[in-house]
Amino acid sequence: MESDKYICIRETGAQNQVVIVDMATPLAPQRRQITADSALMCPDKKVIALKATTPGTAGDALQVFNLDTKTKLKSHQMPESVEFWKWITPNMLGLVTASSVYHWDIQVGGCLQPWTAAAGLMHPNTKGTKYTYTQLQ
């Protein structure tokens, strides 16, 4: 689990939905109809990141929503599929594709930045299973 505060479960079936369990109120899960392929809850606030494949479009569509205010914070169409992703800070997602690593700041004015230190490190036969990030002071 990424967070002690939330559990996020993607259910598939006749109606695809995401179930969000706030561990402060575990007997009151929230269900939302979402057609995303993947969903990640921010570890410390009620913000959800969604990833979906759009037929006929290369890459993945990414969206981030504040569930308290019911507003979209960010969206981006990736040029290639995201193989692995995770929250690396409360305001930043780490995204790993087959050829690059990106950091996506979801704050106002934040943008998707390629992590240049990863250039040349990606091997075509590897798959990311863990990503750690240390912010230098």
Short mmCIF file of N, CA and C in Angstrom, two decimals, residues 20 30 32 34 40-42 45-50 62-75 87 104 106-108:
data_model
loop_
_atom_site.label_atom_id
_atom_site.label_comp_id
_atom_site.label_asym_id
_atom_site.label_seq_id
_atom_site.Cartn_x
_atom_site.Cartn_y
_atom_site.Cartn_z
N ILE A 20 -13.02 4.12 -3.12
CA ILE A 20 -12.04 4.82 -2.30
C ILE A 20 -12.43 4.61 -0.84
N GLN A 30 -16.39 5.25 -0.71
CA GLN A 30 -16.98 6.06 -1.76
C GLN A 30 -16.79 5.35 -3.09
N ARG A 32 -17.18 5.63 -7.27
CA ARG A 32 -17.30 6.59 -8.37
C ARG A 32 -17.18 5.84 -9.68
N ILE A 34 -15.88 5.41 -13.02
CA ILE A 34 -14.70 5.92 -13.72
C ILE A 34 -14.26 4.86 -14.71
N LEU A 40 -4.79 6.17 -8.87
CA LEU A 40 -3.91 6.29 -7.70
C LEU A 40 -4.42 7.41 -6.80
N MET A 41 -4.59 7.12 -5.53
CA MET A 41 -4.94 8.16 -4.56
C MET A 41 -3.66 8.79 -4.05
N CYS A 42 -3.68 10.11 -3.90
CA CYS A 42 -2.57 10.81 -3.28
C CYS A 42 -2.45 10.30 -1.85
N LYS A 45 -3.88 13.44 0.74
CA LYS A 45 -5.04 14.31 0.53
C LYS A 45 -5.99 13.67 -0.45
N LYS A 46 -7.20 14.20 -0.52
CA LYS A 46 -8.25 13.59 -1.34
C LYS A 46 -8.11 14.01 -2.80
N VAL A 47 -7.03 13.55 -3.41
CA VAL A 47 -6.72 13.82 -4.81
C VAL A 47 -6.48 12.48 -5.48
N ILE A 48 -7.10 12.29 -6.66
CA ILE A 48 -6.96 11.03 -7.38
C ILE A 48 -6.36 11.30 -8.76
N ALA A 49 -5.45 10.43 -9.15
CA ALA A 49 -4.86 10.48 -10.49
C ALA A 49 -5.42 9.31 -11.29
N LEU A 50 -5.80 9.57 -12.54
CA LEU A 50 -6.39 8.55 -13.40
C LEU A 50 -5.57 8.43 -14.68
N LEU A 62 -3.81 11.22 -18.98
CA LEU A 62 -3.67 11.35 -17.53
C LEU A 62 -4.54 12.52 -17.05
N GLN A 63 -5.23 12.29 -15.93
CA GLN A 63 -6.03 13.35 -15.32
C GLN A 63 -5.88 13.27 -13.82
N VAL A 64 -5.91 14.44 -13.16
CA VAL A 64 -5.82 14.51 -11.71
C VAL A 64 -6.99 15.36 -11.21
N PHE A 65 -7.72 14.83 -10.22
CA PHE A 65 -8.91 15.50 -9.69
C PHE A 65 -8.80 15.67 -8.19
N ASN A 66 -9.29 16.82 -7.70
CA ASN A 66 -9.48 17.04 -6.27
C ASN A 66 -10.89 16.56 -5.96
N LEU A 67 -11.03 15.53 -5.14
CA LEU A 67 -12.33 14.94 -4.87
C LEU A 67 -13.17 15.79 -3.90
N ASP A 68 -12.49 16.60 -3.06
CA ASP A 68 -13.25 17.46 -2.15
C ASP A 68 -13.93 18.60 -2.90
N THR A 69 -13.21 19.23 -3.82
CA THR A 69 -13.77 20.37 -4.55
C THR A 69 -14.41 19.96 -5.87
N LYS A 70 -14.25 18.67 -6.23
CA LYS A 70 -14.79 18.13 -7.49
C LYS A 70 -14.28 18.92 -8.71
N THR A 71 -12.98 19.22 -8.70
CA THR A 71 -12.37 19.96 -9.80
C THR A 71 -11.22 19.17 -10.40
N LYS A 72 -11.02 19.37 -11.71
CA LYS A 72 -9.88 18.78 -12.39
C LYS A 72 -8.68 19.69 -12.16
N LEU A 73 -7.60 19.12 -11.63
CA LEU A 73 -6.40 19.90 -11.38
C LEU A 73 -5.48 19.94 -12.58
N LYS A 74 -5.35 18.81 -13.26
CA LYS A 74 -4.44 18.70 -14.39
C LYS A 74 -4.92 17.63 -15.36
N SER A 75 -4.49 17.74 -16.60
CA SER A 75 -4.67 16.67 -17.57
C SER A 75 -3.52 16.75 -18.57
N TRP A 87 2.81 8.26 -6.83
CA TRP A 87 2.98 9.55 -6.18
C TRP A 87 4.37 9.54 -5.54
N TRP A 104 5.73 14.88 -12.78
CA TRP A 104 4.60 15.72 -13.12
C TRP A 104 4.11 16.44 -11.88
N ILE A 106 1.60 18.61 -9.99
CA ILE A 106 0.17 18.86 -10.19
C ILE A 106 -0.28 20.20 -9.62
N GLN A 107 0.63 20.96 -9.04
CA GLN A 107 0.27 22.27 -8.53
C GLN A 107 0.02 23.23 -9.69
N VAL A 108 -0.66 24.32 -9.39
CA VAL A 108 -0.93 25.33 -10.41
C VAL A 108 0.41 25.81 -10.98
#
